């Protein structure tokens, strides 16, 4: 059944009382309406696909005929300017009847371009008014008053056409101006985004380089002094706090700019919880806080980003550590509820006013009851938690019965419909005894390079240090190495070039290459792998990070 509100544009075009002819950009006729056929005494099939000048040539018997020349000039003006052109009243005879004799005709034409989305002309509308009768009335001496009235109507019609043409021209000019402004604004936004990306990358590099040296120095001190030395505990805690704040700052910047990406894979959320709990276990124990973990017996399959989910839980645990006192208990409870995984982190700390629950997830926000000692941190961790949850299609809520009653953070994430192999969380893998390695460190931060060498020497490794890219290439090809740790931002050539050259050299084609860099965005990791690195570790790299990586490679025990 035909929709009564639907518009039949073919019928509408043919029913229009004004004669219209549609030209392609090459000035061939592609369509014509009934009014035009009637005005020119032609048939549609004789006009379509013909040049307008072939279909309507000049009258060969009129030595002064200039209709084709004037029409061509108008159409070429439209093609050159992409703006309408109104032609003056003019004579343009047309062939009539089977013998093709030319009949004197006068027309008032206007040619209007049709533009596509890229402002290119696709068609031209050739609209005409046959004013022959008006011209004849004016030139004749009969009924001069009637002729004057007819001429007045003709002039009014022409004035109306000119006014409308100017309106269309003005609108087109305004549209082009608006498009130019939009293009300029878009370019400025792109440049600002690129500048912001460069700033984030530089900030990451500049913050992480000194932190990496401090972290490595703390690890070296831990090998030389008693583990219960109070200065060592202070250094470990404050270094961890600086690293966490740096991670939060850079992650929050990506959150605010919509640049926080996910690398999804099928995973068991129980493994993520176990790993995150193990990472903070020593810190919780040192601060005399208990950590309880409850996991279901069945797998909790998710299509998610393992690193981001670990960051989500790590931020919740860090938050719990900040807002509880020594002797407190923090619990992690993972369960399944229908098609969702539910991850709950509870603490018995200072709590917050129930009305403040939603504001906790805003950037730079902390709900600390009055009279409470100020809490360190940037107020970014929970904003990052919410963004990671939402990127996974989930949500996070906060609840507290009030100050002094503790807090609960509940994360809901959609379960994967894919079956996860196995129904028990895998036991922690036993780390094989690591054999000593021949290691080349390419790092221009001399403090960091020296500390890496000292720490790895304590583990039995033979370490060579190069502080420039060219020196590193020379060392790598002069003697065999099991492992190359290479910075990206070197003073002469960057780490990507080094990786490509080492992969092209027969002696180093199979050497394990690890990028250790302050450039730590997801795009930096992808670029490192594309250049030929086997892995990318963000500064500050801990020996735990490195050992975990080596444990996954046969280099560790071959």
GROMACS .gro file of C-alpha atoms in nm, residues 61-458:
model
  398
   61UNK     CA    1   1.880   3.215  -4.099
   62UNK     CA    2   1.952   3.481  -3.836
   63UNK     CA    3   2.295   3.633  -3.894
   64UNK     CA    4   2.277   3.805  -3.552
   65UNK     CA    5   2.178   3.494  -3.354
   66UNK     CA    6   2.377   3.482  -3.027
   67UNK     CA    7   2.161   3.251  -2.811
   68UNK     CA    8   2.417   2.967  -2.804
   69UNK     CA    9   2.703   3.204  -2.725
   70UNK     CA   10   2.516   3.374  -2.440
   71UNK     CA   11   2.393   3.046  -2.293
   72UNK     CA   12   2.738   2.891  -2.312
   73UNK     CA   13   2.889   3.194  -2.135
   74UNK     CA   14   2.630   3.168  -1.855
   75UNK     CA   15   2.677   2.793  -1.807
   76UNK     CA   16   3.057   2.825  -1.804
   77UNK     CA   17   3.024   3.100  -1.543
   78UNK     CA   18   2.819   2.865  -1.323
   79UNK     CA   19   3.079   2.588  -1.365
   80UNK     CA   20   3.362   2.827  -1.277
   81UNK     CA   21   3.201   2.996  -0.976
   82UNK     CA   22   2.957   2.727  -0.852
   83UNK     CA   23   2.704   3.010  -0.816
   84UNK     CA   24   2.371   3.076  -0.994
   85UNK     CA   25   2.372   3.301  -1.302
   86UNK     CA   26   2.068   3.494  -1.420
   87UNK     CA   27   2.072   3.576  -1.790
   88UNK     CA   28   1.930   3.889  -1.943
   89UNK     CA   29   1.611   3.870  -2.147
   90UNK     CA   30   1.720   3.740  -2.488
   91UNK     CA   31   1.614   3.597  -2.820
   92UNK     CA   32   1.680   3.227  -2.872
   93UNK     CA   33   1.486   3.078  -3.166
   94UNK     CA   34   1.394   2.709  -3.156
   95UNK     CA   35   1.316   2.457  -3.430
   96UNK     CA   36   0.945   2.377  -3.454
   97UNK     CA   37   0.748   2.118  -3.651
   98UNK     CA   38   0.852   1.824  -3.866
   99UNK     CA   39   1.041   2.041  -4.114
  100UNK     CA   40   1.246   2.195  -3.830
  101UNK     CA   41   1.188   2.557  -3.924
  102UNK     CA   42   1.295   2.804  -3.656
  103UNK     CA   43   1.042   3.009  -3.466
  104UNK     CA   44   1.128   3.339  -3.304
  105UNK     CA   45   1.130   3.304  -2.924
  106UNK     CA   46   1.232   3.523  -2.629
  107UNK     CA   47   1.334   3.374  -2.292
  108UNK     CA   48   1.425   3.475  -1.938
  109UNK     CA   49   1.668   3.201  -1.816
  110UNK     CA   50   1.844   3.130  -1.486
  111UNK     CA   51   2.110   2.860  -1.438
  112UNK     CA   52   2.158   2.717  -1.089
  113UNK     CA   53   2.429   2.466  -0.981
  114UNK     CA   54   2.366   2.151  -0.776
  115UNK     CA   55   2.661   2.076  -0.541
  116UNK     CA   56   2.762   1.752  -0.369
  117UNK     CA   57   2.902   1.722  -0.013
  118UNK     CA   58   3.248   1.820  -0.141
  119UNK     CA   59   3.112   2.139  -0.308
  120UNK     CA   60   3.160   1.993  -0.656
  121UNK     CA   61   2.902   2.063  -0.926
  122UNK     CA   62   2.706   1.754  -1.025
  123UNK     CA   63   2.423   1.915  -1.224
  124UNK     CA   64   2.287   2.249  -1.341
  125UNK     CA   65   1.919   2.341  -1.331
  126UNK     CA   66   1.831   2.543  -1.645
  127UNK     CA   67   1.504   2.722  -1.569
  128UNK     CA   68   1.335   2.939  -1.831
  129UNK     CA   69   1.031   3.156  -1.878
  130UNK     CA   70   0.893   3.206  -2.232
  131UNK     CA   71   0.835   3.583  -2.258
  132UNK     CA   72   0.782   3.592  -2.636
  133UNK     CA   73   0.422   3.710  -2.604
  134UNK     CA   74   0.526   3.997  -2.379
  135UNK     CA   75   0.797   4.108  -2.621
  136UNK     CA   76   0.559   4.096  -2.917
  137UNK     CA   77   0.295   4.293  -2.729
  138UNK     CA   78   0.549   4.560  -2.641
  139UNK     CA   79   0.676   4.591  -2.997
  140UNK     CA   80   0.331   4.604  -3.152
  141UNK     CA   81   0.126   4.921  -3.159
  142UNK     CA   82  -0.203   4.747  -3.067
  143UNK     CA   83  -0.357   4.808  -2.730
  144UNK     CA   84  -0.058   4.987  -2.588
  145UNK     CA   85  -0.207   4.991  -2.239
  146UNK     CA   86  -0.236   4.611  -2.242
  147UNK     CA   87   0.118   4.582  -2.372
  148UNK     CA   88   0.246   4.806  -2.096
  149UNK     CA   89   0.071   4.595  -1.835
  150UNK     CA   90   0.217   4.278  -1.988
  151UNK     CA   91   0.562   4.433  -1.995
  152UNK     CA   92   0.528   4.538  -1.633
  153UNK     CA   93   0.440   4.181  -1.542
  154UNK     CA   94   0.741   4.055  -1.739
  155UNK     CA   95   0.974   4.300  -1.568
  156UNK     CA   96   0.831   4.208  -1.228
  157UNK     CA   97   0.888   3.843  -1.312
  158UNK     CA   98   1.245   3.911  -1.415
  159UNK     CA   99   1.307   4.117  -1.101
  160UNK     CA  100   1.171   3.829  -0.894
  161UNK     CA  101   1.404   3.587  -1.070
  162UNK     CA  102   1.701   3.813  -1.009
  163UNK     CA  103   1.609   3.855  -0.642
  164UNK     CA  104   1.577   3.481  -0.595
  165UNK     CA  105   1.905   3.420  -0.773
  166UNK     CA  106   2.076   3.666  -0.542
  167UNK     CA  107   1.922   3.496  -0.240
  168UNK     CA  108   2.056   3.160  -0.356
  169UNK     CA  109   2.393   3.318  -0.428
  170UNK     CA  110   2.405   3.473  -0.079
  171UNK     CA  111   2.310   3.144   0.086
  172UNK     CA  112   2.577   2.959  -0.110
  173UNK     CA  113   2.834   3.221  -0.017
  174UNK     CA  114   2.739   3.194   0.353
  175UNK     CA  115   2.753   2.815   0.331
  176UNK     CA  116   3.100   2.822   0.177
  177UNK     CA  117   3.215   3.066   0.445
  178UNK     CA  118   3.072   2.841   0.719
  179UNK     CA  119   3.243   2.536   0.565
  180UNK     CA  120   3.574   2.722   0.550
  181UNK     CA  121   3.539   2.821   0.917
  182UNK     CA  122   3.448   2.463   1.009
  183UNK     CA  123   3.749   2.328   0.821
  184UNK     CA  124   3.977   2.579   0.994
  185UNK     CA  125   3.830   2.492   1.335
  186UNK     CA  126   3.868   2.120   1.269
  187UNK     CA  127   4.230   2.171   1.168
  188UNK     CA  128   4.295   2.375   1.483
  189UNK     CA  129   4.137   2.103   1.698
  190UNK     CA  130   4.349   1.837   1.528
  191UNK     CA  131   4.662   2.043   1.590
  192UNK     CA  132   4.563   2.093   1.955
  193UNK     CA  133   4.501   1.720   1.996
  194UNK     CA  134   4.837   1.638   1.838
  195UNK     CA  135   5.007   1.892   2.065
  196UNK     CA  136   4.829   1.741   2.366
  197UNK     CA  137   4.942   1.392   2.263
  198UNK     CA  138   5.299   1.513   2.229
  199UNK     CA  139   5.275   1.679   2.571
  200UNK     CA  140   5.143   1.361   2.733
  201UNK     CA  141   5.417   1.153   2.573
  202UNK     CA  142   5.686   1.400   2.683
  203UNK     CA  143   5.538   1.427   3.033
  204UNK     CA  144   5.533   1.048   3.061
  205UNK     CA  145   5.895   1.024   2.952
  206UNK     CA  146   6.020   1.305   3.173
  207UNK     CA  147   5.840   1.180   3.486
  208UNK     CA  148   5.917   0.814   3.443
  209UNK     CA  149   6.290   0.847   3.377
  210UNK     CA  150   6.384   0.983   3.722
  211UNK     CA  151   6.128   0.754   3.886
  212UNK     CA  152   6.291   0.457   3.714
  213UNK     CA  153   6.630   0.552   3.854
  214UNK     CA  154   6.485   0.600   4.204
  215UNK     CA  155   6.300   0.267   4.184
  216UNK     CA  156   6.613   0.082   4.074
  217UNK     CA  157   6.818   0.250   4.347
  218UNK     CA  158   6.564   0.144   4.610
  219UNK     CA  159   6.585  -0.215   4.486
  220UNK     CA  160   6.963  -0.199   4.505
  221UNK     CA  161   6.950  -0.063   4.860
  222UNK     CA  162   6.716  -0.345   4.957
  223UNK     CA  163   6.992  -0.589   4.869
  224UNK     CA  164   7.246  -0.414   5.094
  225UNK     CA  165   7.061  -0.312   5.407
  226UNK     CA  166   6.841  -0.486   5.657
  227UNK     CA  167   6.486  -0.538   5.530
  228UNK     CA  168   6.339  -0.373   5.842
  229UNK     CA  169   6.547  -0.056   5.805
  230UNK     CA  170   6.299   0.233   5.852
  231UNK     CA  171   6.457   0.443   5.575
  232UNK     CA  172   6.412   0.161   5.324
  233UNK     CA  173   6.043   0.127   5.412
  234UNK     CA  174   5.994   0.502   5.366
  235UNK     CA  175   6.168   0.496   5.028
  236UNK     CA  176   5.964   0.199   4.910
  237UNK     CA  177   5.633   0.350   5.018
  238UNK     CA  178   5.697   0.697   4.880
  239UNK     CA  179   5.842   0.566   4.553
  240UNK     CA  180   5.535   0.346   4.509
  241UNK     CA  181   5.313   0.648   4.581
  242UNK     CA  182   5.493   0.860   4.320
  243UNK     CA  183   5.468   0.585   4.062
  244UNK     CA  184   5.099   0.535   4.132
  245UNK     CA  185   5.027   0.909   4.108
  246UNK     CA  186   5.218   0.929   3.780
  247UNK     CA  187   5.022   0.636   3.639
  248UNK     CA  188   4.694   0.793   3.753
  249UNK     CA  189   4.784   1.133   3.610
  250UNK     CA  190   4.870   0.992   3.268
  251UNK     CA  191   4.574   0.755   3.264
  252UNK     CA  192   4.338   1.035   3.368
  253UNK     CA  193   4.470   1.253   3.087
  254UNK     CA  194   4.385   0.979   2.839
  255UNK     CA  195   4.044   0.936   3.005
  256UNK     CA  196   3.963   1.306   2.973
  257UNK     CA  197   4.068   1.310   2.607
  258UNK     CA  198   3.891   0.985   2.525
  259UNK     CA  199   4.220   0.814   2.439
  260UNK     CA  200   4.215   0.526   2.688
  261UNK     CA  201   4.210   0.217   2.466
  262UNK     CA  202   4.143  -0.147   2.547
  263UNK     CA  203   4.329  -0.454   2.423
  264UNK     CA  204   4.064  -0.720   2.471
  265UNK     CA  205   4.109  -1.093   2.519
  266UNK     CA  206   3.912  -1.375   2.676
  267UNK     CA  207   4.025  -1.399   3.038
  268UNK     CA  208   3.920  -1.535   3.375
  269UNK     CA  209   3.861  -1.241   3.609
  270UNK     CA  210   3.972  -1.458   3.902
  271UNK     CA  211   4.328  -1.452   3.765
  272UNK     CA  212   4.323  -1.073   3.748
  273UNK     CA  213   4.203  -1.055   4.110
  274UNK     CA  214   4.469  -1.300   4.227
  275UNK     CA  215   4.745  -1.104   4.052
  276UNK     CA  216   4.628  -0.765   4.181
  277UNK     CA  217   4.597  -0.900   4.535
  278UNK     CA  218   4.948  -1.050   4.517
  279UNK     CA  219   5.089  -0.717   4.394
  280UNK     CA  220   4.966  -0.528   4.702
  281UNK     CA  221   5.005  -0.806   4.958
  282UNK     CA  222   5.349  -0.692   5.073
  283UNK     CA  223   5.240  -0.328   5.093
  284UNK     CA  224   4.930  -0.417   5.296
  285UNK     CA  225   5.130  -0.639   5.529
  286UNK     CA  226   5.391  -0.367   5.583
  287UNK     CA  227   5.118  -0.118   5.678
  288UNK     CA  228   4.950  -0.373   5.907
  289UNK     CA  229   4.632  -0.404   5.700
  290UNK     CA  230   4.468  -0.739   5.633
  291UNK     CA  231   4.359  -0.834   5.283
  292UNK     CA  232   4.091  -1.102   5.238
  293UNK     CA  233   4.007  -1.247   4.895
  294UNK     CA  234   3.698  -1.451   4.811
  295UNK     CA  235   3.675  -1.615   4.467
  296UNK     CA  236   3.408  -1.841   4.314
  297UNK     CA  237   3.491  -2.200   4.221
  298UNK     CA  238   3.386  -2.153   3.858
  299UNK     CA  239   3.559  -1.939   3.599
  300UNK     CA  240   3.444  -1.579   3.556
  301UNK     CA  241   3.502  -1.528   3.179
  302UNK     CA  242   3.533  -1.174   3.050
  303UNK     CA  243   3.616  -1.020   2.716
  304UNK     CA  244   3.842  -0.756   2.862
  305UNK     CA  245   4.178  -0.586   2.890
  306UNK     CA  246   4.384  -0.765   3.153
  307UNK     CA  247   4.609  -0.466   3.223
  308UNK     CA  248   4.324  -0.217   3.255
  309UNK     CA  249   4.119  -0.447   3.478
  310UNK     CA  250   4.422  -0.496   3.703
  311UNK     CA  251   4.456  -0.116   3.711
  312UNK     CA  252   4.089  -0.086   3.808
  313UNK     CA  253   4.127  -0.323   4.103
  314UNK     CA  254   4.466  -0.179   4.196
  315UNK     CA  255   4.312   0.168   4.221
  316UNK     CA  256   4.029   0.040   4.440
  317UNK     CA  257   4.278  -0.134   4.669
  318UNK     CA  258   4.498   0.176   4.680
  319UNK     CA  259   4.191   0.380   4.770
  320UNK     CA  260   4.109   0.136   5.051
  321UNK     CA  261   4.464   0.158   5.181
  322UNK     CA  262   4.448   0.538   5.196
  323UNK     CA  263   4.116   0.558   5.381
  324UNK     CA  264   4.180   0.293   5.646
  325UNK     CA  265   4.399   0.286   5.953
  326UNK     CA  266   4.661   0.026   6.047
  327UNK     CA  267   4.486  -0.287   6.169
  328UNK     CA  268   4.202  -0.246   5.916
  329UNK     CA  269   4.065  -0.523   5.698
  330UNK     CA  270   4.002  -0.491   5.325
  331UNK     CA  271   3.807  -0.761   5.143
  332UNK     CA  272   3.778  -0.848   4.774
  333UNK     CA  273   3.468  -1.047   4.686
  334UNK     CA  274   3.423  -1.175   4.330
  335UNK     CA  275   3.099  -1.347   4.228
  336UNK     CA  276   2.863  -1.403   3.937
  337UNK     CA  277   2.513  -1.256   3.922
  338UNK     CA  278   2.324  -1.365   3.614
  339UNK     CA  279   2.507  -1.239   3.306
  340UNK     CA  280   2.741  -1.015   3.506
  341UNK     CA  281   3.052  -1.046   3.714
  342UNK     CA  282   3.034  -0.855   4.042
  343UNK     CA  283   3.357  -0.736   4.201
  344UNK     CA  284   3.322  -0.580   4.546
  345UNK     CA  285   3.597  -0.410   4.747
  346UNK     CA  286   3.502  -0.333   5.110
  347UNK     CA  287   3.694  -0.166   5.385
  348UNK     CA  288   3.626  -0.069   5.748
  349UNK     CA  289   3.782   0.275   5.713
  350UNK     CA  290   3.662   0.632   5.754
  351UNK     CA  291   3.369   0.603   5.509
  352UNK     CA  292   3.187   0.900   5.361
  353UNK     CA  293   2.850   1.075   5.358
  354UNK     CA  294   2.601   0.874   5.147
  355UNK     CA  295   2.512   1.184   4.945
  356UNK     CA  296   2.873   1.207   4.823
  357UNK     CA  297   2.872   0.861   4.661
  358UNK     CA  298   2.837   0.976   4.300
  359UNK     CA  299   3.080   1.266   4.327
  360UNK     CA  300   3.361   1.032   4.431
  361UNK     CA  301   3.407   0.929   4.065
  362UNK     CA  302   3.470   1.284   3.944
  363UNK     CA  303   3.827   1.388   3.875
  364UNK     CA  304   4.019   1.562   4.153
  365UNK     CA  305   3.748   1.475   4.405
  366UNK     CA  306   3.796   1.324   4.751
  367UNK     CA  307   3.518   1.289   5.008
  368UNK     CA  308   3.703   1.326   5.337
  369UNK     CA  309   3.494   1.387   5.651
  370UNK     CA  310   3.566   1.714   5.828
  371UNK     CA  311   3.826   1.687   6.099
  372UNK     CA  312   3.999   1.401   5.917
  373UNK     CA  313   4.367   1.421   5.832
  374UNK     CA  314   4.409   1.517   5.464
  375UNK     CA  315   4.466   1.219   5.235
  376UNK     CA  316   4.751   1.217   4.985
  377UNK     CA  317   4.689   1.165   4.614
  378UNK     CA  318   4.548   1.349   4.315
  379UNK     CA  319   4.187   1.239   4.335
  380UNK     CA  320   4.205   1.060   3.998
  381UNK     CA  321   4.198   0.690   4.086
  382UNK     CA  322   3.820   0.645   4.109
  383UNK     CA  323   3.757   0.846   3.791
  384UNK     CA  324   3.985   0.601   3.612
  385UNK     CA  325   3.802   0.308   3.773
  386UNK     CA  326   3.469   0.431   3.638
  387UNK     CA  327   3.609   0.490   3.289
  388UNK     CA  328   3.764   0.142   3.269
  389UNK     CA  329   3.441  -0.017   3.391
  390UNK     CA  330   3.234   0.175   3.135
  391UNK     CA  331   3.476   0.092   2.851
  392UNK     CA  332   3.407  -0.275   2.936
  393UNK     CA  333   3.031  -0.213   2.920
  394UNK     CA  334   2.999  -0.218   3.299
  395UNK     CA  335   2.945   0.020   3.588
  396UNK     CA  336   3.074   0.104   3.933
  397UNK     CA  337   2.892   0.234   4.241
  398UNK     CA  338   3.003   0.345   4.586
  399UNK     CA  339   2.822   0.306   4.919
  400UNK     CA  340   2.880   0.402   5.278
  401UNK     CA  341   2.644   0.430   5.574
  402UNK     CA  342   2.828   0.743   5.680
  403UNK     CA  343   3.157   0.863   5.830
  404UNK     CA  344   3.335   0.594   6.032
  405UNK     CA  345   3.134   0.304   5.882
  406UNK     CA  346   3.368   0.198   5.603
  407UNK     CA  347   3.307   0.198   5.228
  408UNK     CA  348   3.201  -0.045   4.959
  409UNK     CA  349   3.277  -0.019   4.587
  410UNK     CA  350   3.081  -0.251   4.358
  411UNK     CA  351   3.185  -0.310   3.995
  412UNK     CA  352   2.954  -0.492   3.752
  413UNK     CA  353   3.101  -0.621   3.427
  414UNK     CA  354   2.926  -0.822   3.154
  415UNK     CA  355   3.033  -1.185   3.135
  416UNK     CA  356   3.164  -1.322   2.807
  417UNK     CA  357   2.938  -1.569   2.629
  418UNK     CA  358   3.244  -1.763   2.513
  419UNK     CA  359   3.335  -2.070   2.718
  420UNK     CA  360   3.649  -2.031   2.924
  421UNK     CA  361   3.867  -2.345   2.940
  422UNK     CA  362   3.887  -2.498   3.285
  423UNK     CA  363   3.677  -2.431   3.593
  424UNK     CA  364   3.944  -2.374   3.854
  425UNK     CA  365   4.183  -2.082   3.883
  426UNK     CA  366   4.528  -2.203   3.777
  427UNK     CA  367   4.779  -2.242   4.058
  428UNK     CA  368   5.063  -1.991   4.062
  429UNK     CA  369   5.334  -2.106   3.825
  430UNK     CA  370   5.660  -2.208   3.986
  431UNK     CA  371   5.935  -1.988   3.861
  432UNK     CA  372   6.229  -2.184   3.724
  433UNK     CA  373   6.572  -2.099   3.850
  434UNK     CA  374   6.705  -1.829   3.622
  435UNK     CA  375   7.046  -1.880   3.469
  436UNK     CA  376   7.281  -1.578   3.447
  437UNK     CA  377   7.227  -1.375   3.133
  438UNK     CA  378   7.445  -1.163   2.909
  439UNK     CA  379   7.260  -0.832   2.908
  440UNK     CA  380   7.314  -0.513   2.708
  441UNK     CA  381   7.154  -0.199   2.857
  442UNK     CA  382   7.117   0.095   2.614
  443UNK     CA  383   7.017   0.390   2.833
  444UNK     CA  384   7.126   0.756   2.827
  445UNK     CA  385   7.027   0.820   3.191
  446UNK     CA  386   7.361   0.729   3.350
  447UNK     CA  387   7.217   0.698   3.701
  448UNK     CA  388   6.953   0.454   3.582
  449UNK     CA  389   7.197   0.258   3.364
  450UNK     CA  390   7.446   0.222   3.652
  451UNK     CA  391   7.172   0.109   3.889
  452UNK     CA  392   7.037  -0.148   3.642
  453UNK     CA  393   7.387  -0.287   3.604
  454UNK     CA  394   7.447  -0.304   3.980
  455UNK     CA  395   7.114  -0.474   4.052
  456UNK     CA  396   7.148  -0.728   3.771
  457UNK     CA  397   7.509  -0.804   3.871
  458UNK     CA  398   7.373  -0.907   4.212
   0.00000   0.00000   0.00000
